[in-house]
Amino acid sequence: MTNELIFPSTFLWGAATAAYQIEGGATEGGRTPSIWDTFSHTPGLTKQGHTGDVACDHYHRFRDDIKLMAEMGLKSYRFSLSWTRIQPGGVGPVNPEGVDFYQRLVDDLLEHDIEPWVTLYHWDLPQPLQDAGGWPLRDTAERFADYAVLAHHALGDRVRYWTTLNEPWCSAFLGYGSGAHAPGLSDPEAAVQAGHHLMLGHGLAVRAIKEARPDHDLGITLNLYAVSPQRDTAADADAARRIDGLANRFFLDPILLGEYPPDVVEDLSQVTDFKHVRDGDMEIISTPLSVLGINYYSRHVVAAPIEGVEPEPYWRAPSNWPGSEHVRFVTRGVPVTDMNWEIDAPGLVEVLERVHREYPKLPLYITENGAAFVDEVVDGEVDDIDRVAYFDAHLRACHTAISSGVPLRGYFAWSLMDNFEWAWGYTKRFGMIHIDYDSQLRTPKSSARWYADVIRRNGLAAQ
């Protein structure tokens, strides 16, 4: 069909998950508690008191899950390592049982011709490191680098792609700013310090792994947003500049340019004096990468405050945005997902083209993109047409970006399966595979079959 949208022949089609969201086996195989174990077991912090103790039981069922991946035709699987399964407590030697689990997982992926893509950190800091101060403490960056070396030594003979951190914005500003995520603290200065030390740990880990295996592909995954002012006014434009600074440039500029944006430093001047930044830090943080991962879900539309009117409560709590708490996040009446996130596929094109235009040229990967919807099992089937439409629109956006010259090399759908959705517990479903949490029955949804067809044809049908 001549009007099909065909992707490059080397395009990497994958799906993604995270350890605490799917593994379960929380106290098995030598694993010790992380901040998410503590957070989820604290009454009132997660929906319905849900925890990741069992989750999708992937720890015991990974071979069955890999068979489902193979049936979908996945070319790659992006998963994270549980730090406390690899290195209990966050210090000391590796845990042989934990290493063995991931070696068996990787071996089974390779046997099914599925490229393993490892994320070293997806938010599950060992609880003892948090007790010592967590990411606002500089020492945590050093501990992360030590762990990265241990993990790479255990799996580097069979894993080529390595992501250091997943979405450090969430770790810093949701974990230490609003407290919506583990460890559940609310201290704007600590959030900024955490962001810096996360990036420092990233740079230290990249340097150490590159020294061991310079041929490996190393990167970081950032959750980036298109940010728009609500109105064409100077005040709304400044609101957009501020949120773009904290959401995007706070991480992009240090990692890719070796400096904090001056306007962001000024915006944060009432929060921190940046004395936690030491000589040499920016050189470490900006250690050259071979890939950049981008997670994209939605657009931020923002506005200046209205005098005398309090901002509406929103999932993005004001303390997520230190120094810019006055900015209003507004909705436009467009379709939303079950997370109440506006669906905006053109924003993905904006993000990709902007990164390619304004930063050093790197191969880019969409390391997460997906949507939660209310899924119903009817006669053993889940016809998630809204999710299919979401994926279709965003993959067309990817193709548009590639056609404009963006070096986009792959796409990982979020998520392979329904899972523990952090503070939302099991009340939100992002998966292409439905999970019955009582029976652990796996049921591929319509989106799984649709995505399998996309992979098979290496593209999208004509509209």
Coordinates of C-alpha atoms in Angstrom, one line a residue, residues 53-380:
D53 CA 4.7 -6.8 47.2
V54 CA 3.2 -9.1 44.6
A55 CA 2.5 -6.8 41.7
C56 CA 2.5 -8.9 38.5
D57 CA 4.6 -11.6 40.0
H58 CA 7.0 -11.2 37.2
Y59 CA 9.8 -12.5 39.5
H60 CA 8.3 -15.9 39.2
R61 CA 6.5 -15.6 35.8
F62 CA 9.2 -13.8 33.7
R63 CA 9.5 -16.8 31.2
D64 CA 5.8 -16.7 30.5
D65 CA 6.0 -12.9 30.0
I66 CA 8.9 -13.2 27.6
K67 CA 6.8 -15.7 25.6
L68 CA 4.1 -13.0 25.3
M69 CA 6.8 -10.5 24.2
A70 CA 8.0 -12.9 21.5
E71 CA 4.4 -13.5 20.3
M72 CA 4.1 -9.7 19.9
G73 CA 7.3 -9.6 17.9
L74 CA 9.1 -7.2 20.3
K75 CA 12.6 -6.4 19.1
S76 CA 13.6 -5.0 22.5
Y77 CA 12.5 -5.0 26.1
R78 CA 13.3 -2.1 28.4
F79 CA 13.2 -3.1 32.1
S80 CA 14.8 -1.7 35.3
L81 CA 16.9 -3.5 37.9
S82 CA 15.8 -3.5 41.5
W83 CA 18.8 -1.8 43.2
T84 CA 18.1 -3.7 46.5
R85 CA 17.8 -7.0 44.6
I86 CA 21.3 -6.5 43.1
Q87 CA 22.9 -4.8 46.1
P88 CA 20.8 -5.1 49.3
G89 CA 20.9 -2.0 51.4
G90 CA 22.6 0.0 48.7
V91 CA 26.1 -0.8 49.9
G92 CA 28.5 -3.7 49.8
P93 CA 28.9 -6.6 47.4
V94 CA 26.3 -8.0 44.9
N95 CA 23.6 -10.4 46.0
P96 CA 24.2 -13.6 44.0
E97 CA 20.5 -14.5 44.0
G98 CA 19.5 -11.1 42.6
V99 CA 22.2 -11.2 39.9
D100 CA 21.1 -14.8 39.0
F101 CA 17.5 -13.6 38.5
Y102 CA 18.5 -10.9 36.0
Q103 CA 21.0 -13.1 34.2
R104 CA 18.2 -15.7 33.6
L105 CA 15.9 -12.9 32.5
V106 CA 18.4 -11.5 30.0
D107 CA 19.4 -15.0 28.8
D108 CA 15.8 -15.8 28.1
L109 CA 15.3 -12.5 26.2
L110 CA 18.3 -13.2 24.0
E111 CA 17.1 -16.7 23.3
H112 CA 13.9 -15.1 21.9
D113 CA 15.9 -12.6 19.9
I114 CA 14.7 -9.7 22.1
E115 CA 17.3 -7.0 22.8
P116 CA 17.6 -6.3 26.6
W117 CA 17.7 -2.6 27.5
V118 CA 18.6 -2.1 31.2
T119 CA 17.5 0.9 33.3
L120 CA 19.7 1.1 36.4
Y121 CA 17.4 3.3 38.4
H122 CA 13.6 3.6 38.2
W123 CA 12.9 5.3 41.5
D124 CA 13.6 2.5 44.0
L125 CA 16.4 3.9 46.3
P126 CA 17.5 1.5 49.0
Q127 CA 15.8 2.6 52.2
P128 CA 19.1 2.7 54.2
L129 CA 20.4 5.3 51.7
Q130 CA 17.3 7.4 52.2
D131 CA 17.7 7.1 56.0
A132 CA 21.2 8.5 55.6
G133 CA 19.8 11.5 53.6
G134 CA 18.8 10.2 50.2
W135 CA 19.3 12.0 46.9
P136 CA 19.7 15.5 48.5
L137 CA 22.9 14.1 50.0
R138 CA 25.9 14.1 47.7
D139 CA 27.1 10.7 48.9
T140 CA 24.1 9.0 47.3
A141 CA 25.5 9.9 43.9
E142 CA 28.7 8.0 44.8
R143 CA 26.7 5.0 46.0
F144 CA 24.7 4.9 42.8
A145 CA 27.9 4.9 40.7
D146 CA 29.2 1.9 42.8
Y147 CA 26.0 0.1 42.2
A148 CA 26.1 0.8 38.5
V149 CA 29.5 -0.7 38.3
L150 CA 28.3 -3.9 40.1
A151 CA 25.3 -4.2 37.9
H152 CA 27.2 -3.6 34.7
H153 CA 29.9 -6.1 35.7
A154 CA 27.2 -8.7 36.2
L155 CA 25.2 -8.1 33.0
G156 CA 27.5 -6.2 30.7
D157 CA 28.7 -9.3 28.8
R158 CA 25.2 -9.7 27.4
V159 CA 23.5 -6.2 27.6
R160 CA 24.6 -3.4 25.3
Y161 CA 22.0 -0.7 26.0
W162 CA 22.1 1.0 29.4
T163 CA 20.0 3.8 30.8
T164 CA 21.2 5.3 34.1
L165 CA 18.1 7.1 35.4
N166 CA 14.5 7.1 34.5
E167 CA 12.8 10.5 34.8
P168 CA 15.0 12.2 37.4
W169 CA 12.4 15.0 37.5
C170 CA 10.0 12.7 39.2
S171 CA 12.6 11.3 41.6
A172 CA 13.5 14.9 42.6
F173 CA 10.4 17.0 42.4
L174 CA 7.7 14.4 43.2
G175 CA 9.8 12.6 45.8
Y176 CA 11.3 15.5 47.6
G177 CA 9.2 18.5 46.4
S178 CA 5.5 17.6 46.6
G179 CA 5.9 14.3 48.4
A180 CA 3.5 12.6 46.0
H181 CA 6.1 9.9 45.4
A182 CA 8.6 8.1 47.6
P183 CA 10.2 9.1 49.9
G184 CA 7.2 11.4 50.4
L185 CA 9.1 14.5 51.5
S186 CA 8.2 18.2 50.8
D187 CA 11.2 20.4 50.9
P188 CA 11.9 22.6 47.8
E189 CA 15.6 23.0 48.4
A190 CA 16.0 19.3 49.0
A191 CA 14.2 18.7 45.7
V192 CA 16.7 20.9 43.8
Q193 CA 19.6 19.3 45.5
A194 CA 18.2 15.8 44.7
G195 CA 18.0 16.8 41.1
H196 CA 21.6 17.8 41.0
H197 CA 22.9 14.7 42.8
L198 CA 20.8 12.4 40.5
M199 CA 22.5 14.0 37.5
L200 CA 25.9 13.7 39.3
G201 CA 25.3 10.0 40.0
H202 CA 24.3 9.6 36.3
G203 CA 27.6 11.2 35.1
L204 CA 29.7 9.1 37.5
A205 CA 28.0 5.9 36.4
V206 CA 28.4 6.8 32.7
R207 CA 32.1 7.4 33.2
A208 CA 32.7 4.2 35.0
I209 CA 30.8 2.0 32.5
K210 CA 32.4 3.7 29.5
E211 CA 35.8 3.0 31.0
A212 CA 34.9 -0.7 31.2
R213 CA 33.0 -1.0 27.9
P214 CA 33.4 2.0 25.6
D215 CA 31.4 0.2 22.9
H216 CA 28.2 0.1 25.0
D217 CA 25.3 2.5 24.3
L218 CA 24.8 4.7 27.4
G219 CA 22.1 7.3 28.1
I220 CA 19.5 8.7 30.4
T221 CA 15.8 8.9 30.1
L222 CA 14.1 12.3 30.7
N223 CA 10.4 13.0 30.8
L224 CA 10.0 16.0 28.5
Y225 CA 7.0 18.1 27.8
A226 CA 5.8 20.6 25.2
V227 CA 5.0 23.7 27.3
S228 CA 2.6 26.3 26.0
P229 CA 1.2 29.6 27.4
Q230 CA -2.6 29.7 27.6
R231 CA -2.7 33.2 26.1
D232 CA -0.5 35.4 24.0
T233 CA 0.6 37.6 26.9
A234 CA 3.9 38.4 28.4
A235 CA 2.8 37.0 31.8
D236 CA 1.7 33.7 30.4
A237 CA 4.8 33.5 28.3
D238 CA 6.9 33.9 31.5
A239 CA 4.8 31.2 33.1
A240 CA 5.6 28.8 30.2
R241 CA 9.3 29.8 30.4
R242 CA 9.4 28.9 34.1
I243 CA 7.8 25.5 33.7
D244 CA 9.8 24.7 30.6
G245 CA 12.9 25.6 32.7
L246 CA 12.0 23.2 35.6
A247 CA 10.5 20.4 33.5
N248 CA 12.9 20.3 30.6
R249 CA 15.9 22.6 30.7
F250 CA 16.9 21.9 34.3
F251 CA 18.0 18.5 33.2
L252 CA 18.7 18.9 29.4
D253 CA 21.1 21.7 29.8
P254 CA 23.4 20.3 32.5
I255 CA 23.5 16.8 30.9
L256 CA 23.9 17.9 27.3
L257 CA 25.4 21.4 27.6
G258 CA 27.3 21.3 30.9
E259 CA 25.5 24.2 32.6
Y260 CA 22.3 25.2 34.4
P261 CA 20.1 27.7 32.5
P262 CA 20.8 31.1 34.0
D263 CA 17.1 32.0 34.1
V264 CA 16.3 28.8 36.0
V265 CA 19.0 29.5 38.5
E266 CA 17.4 33.0 39.0
D267 CA 13.9 31.5 39.3
L268 CA 15.2 29.2 42.1
S269 CA 17.2 31.9 43.9
Q270 CA 14.6 32.1 46.6
V271 CA 14.8 28.3 47.1
T272 CA 18.5 27.6 47.0
D273 CA 21.9 29.3 46.5
F274 CA 23.2 26.3 44.5
K275 CA 26.2 25.9 46.9
H276 CA 25.6 22.1 46.6
V277 CA 27.2 22.4 43.1
R278 CA 30.9 21.9 43.3
D279 CA 33.8 22.5 41.0
G280 CA 34.0 19.8 38.4
D281 CA 30.4 18.6 38.8
M282 CA 29.1 20.0 35.5
E283 CA 32.0 18.3 33.6
I284 CA 31.0 15.0 35.2
I285 CA 27.2 15.5 34.6
S286 CA 27.8 16.3 30.9
T287 CA 30.0 13.3 30.2
P288 CA 29.1 12.5 26.5
L289 CA 26.3 10.0 25.9
S290 CA 25.6 7.8 22.9
V291 CA 21.8 7.9 23.2
L292 CA 19.1 10.0 24.8
G293 CA 15.8 8.5 26.0
I294 CA 12.7 10.6 26.0
N295 CA 9.5 9.8 27.8
Y296 CA 6.5 11.7 26.5
Y297 CA 2.9 11.6 27.7
S298 CA 1.3 15.1 27.5
R299 CA 1.6 18.8 27.1
H300 CA 1.7 21.5 29.9
V301 CA -0.5 24.5 29.2
V302 CA 0.1 27.2 31.8
A303 CA -0.9 30.7 32.7
A304 CA 0.0 33.5 35.1
P305 CA -2.0 33.8 38.3
I306 CA -5.3 35.6 38.4
E307 CA -5.3 38.1 41.2
G308 CA -7.4 37.0 44.1
V309 CA -8.1 33.6 42.6
E310 CA -6.4 30.5 44.1
P311 CA -5.0 27.9 41.7
E312 CA -7.2 24.9 41.2
P313 CA -6.0 21.6 42.8
Y314 CA -4.3 19.5 40.2
W315 CA -2.2 16.4 40.0
R316 CA 0.8 18.6 39.6
A317 CA 0.9 20.0 43.1
P318 CA 2.4 23.5 43.4
S319 CA 5.4 22.2 45.3
N320 CA 6.4 20.2 42.3
W321 CA 7.6 23.6 40.9
P322 CA 9.8 25.3 43.4
G323 CA 10.1 29.0 42.8
S324 CA 7.2 28.9 40.4
E325 CA 4.3 27.9 42.6
H326 CA 2.2 30.7 41.4
V327 CA 2.0 29.3 37.8
R328 CA -1.4 27.9 36.9
F329 CA -1.8 24.7 35.0
V330 CA -4.9 24.9 32.8
T331 CA -7.0 22.4 30.9
R332 CA -8.3 23.0 27.4
G333 CA -11.3 20.7 27.2
V334 CA -9.5 18.2 24.9
P335 CA -9.6 14.4 25.3
V336 CA -7.8 13.1 28.3
T337 CA -6.6 9.7 29.5
D338 CA -7.7 8.0 32.8
M339 CA -4.8 9.9 34.5
N340 CA -6.5 13.2 33.3
W341 CA -3.5 13.9 31.1
E342 CA -4.4 15.7 27.9
I343 CA -3.8 13.7 24.7
D344 CA -1.5 15.8 22.5
A345 CA 0.4 13.9 19.9
P346 CA 1.7 17.0 18.1
G347 CA 3.5 17.9 21.3
L348 CA 5.7 14.9 20.7
V349 CA 6.9 16.3 17.4
E350 CA 7.6 19.6 19.1
V351 CA 9.7 17.9 21.8
L352 CA 11.7 15.7 19.4
E353 CA 12.4 18.5 16.9
R354 CA 13.4 20.9 19.7
V355 CA 15.9 18.5 21.3
H356 CA 17.4 17.8 17.9
R357 CA 17.6 21.5 17.1
E358 CA 18.8 23.0 20.4
Y359 CA 21.2 20.3 21.7
P360 CA 24.1 18.1 20.5
K361 CA 23.0 15.7 17.9
L362 CA 22.3 12.3 19.5
P363 CA 20.4 9.2 18.5
L364 CA 17.0 9.6 20.2
Y365 CA 14.7 6.9 21.5
I366 CA 11.1 7.2 22.8
T367 CA 11.7 5.1 26.0
E368 CA 8.1 5.5 27.2
N369 CA 4.8 6.6 25.6
G370 CA 1.4 5.3 26.5
A371 CA -1.9 5.9 28.2
A372 CA -4.1 4.7 31.0
F373 CA -7.7 4.0 30.2
V374 CA -10.5 2.1 32.0
D375 CA -10.2 -1.4 30.5
E376 CA -13.0 -4.0 30.7
V377 CA -12.7 -7.7 30.2
V378 CA -15.7 -8.8 28.1
D379 CA -15.9 -12.5 27.2
G380 CA -12.2 -12.9 27.8

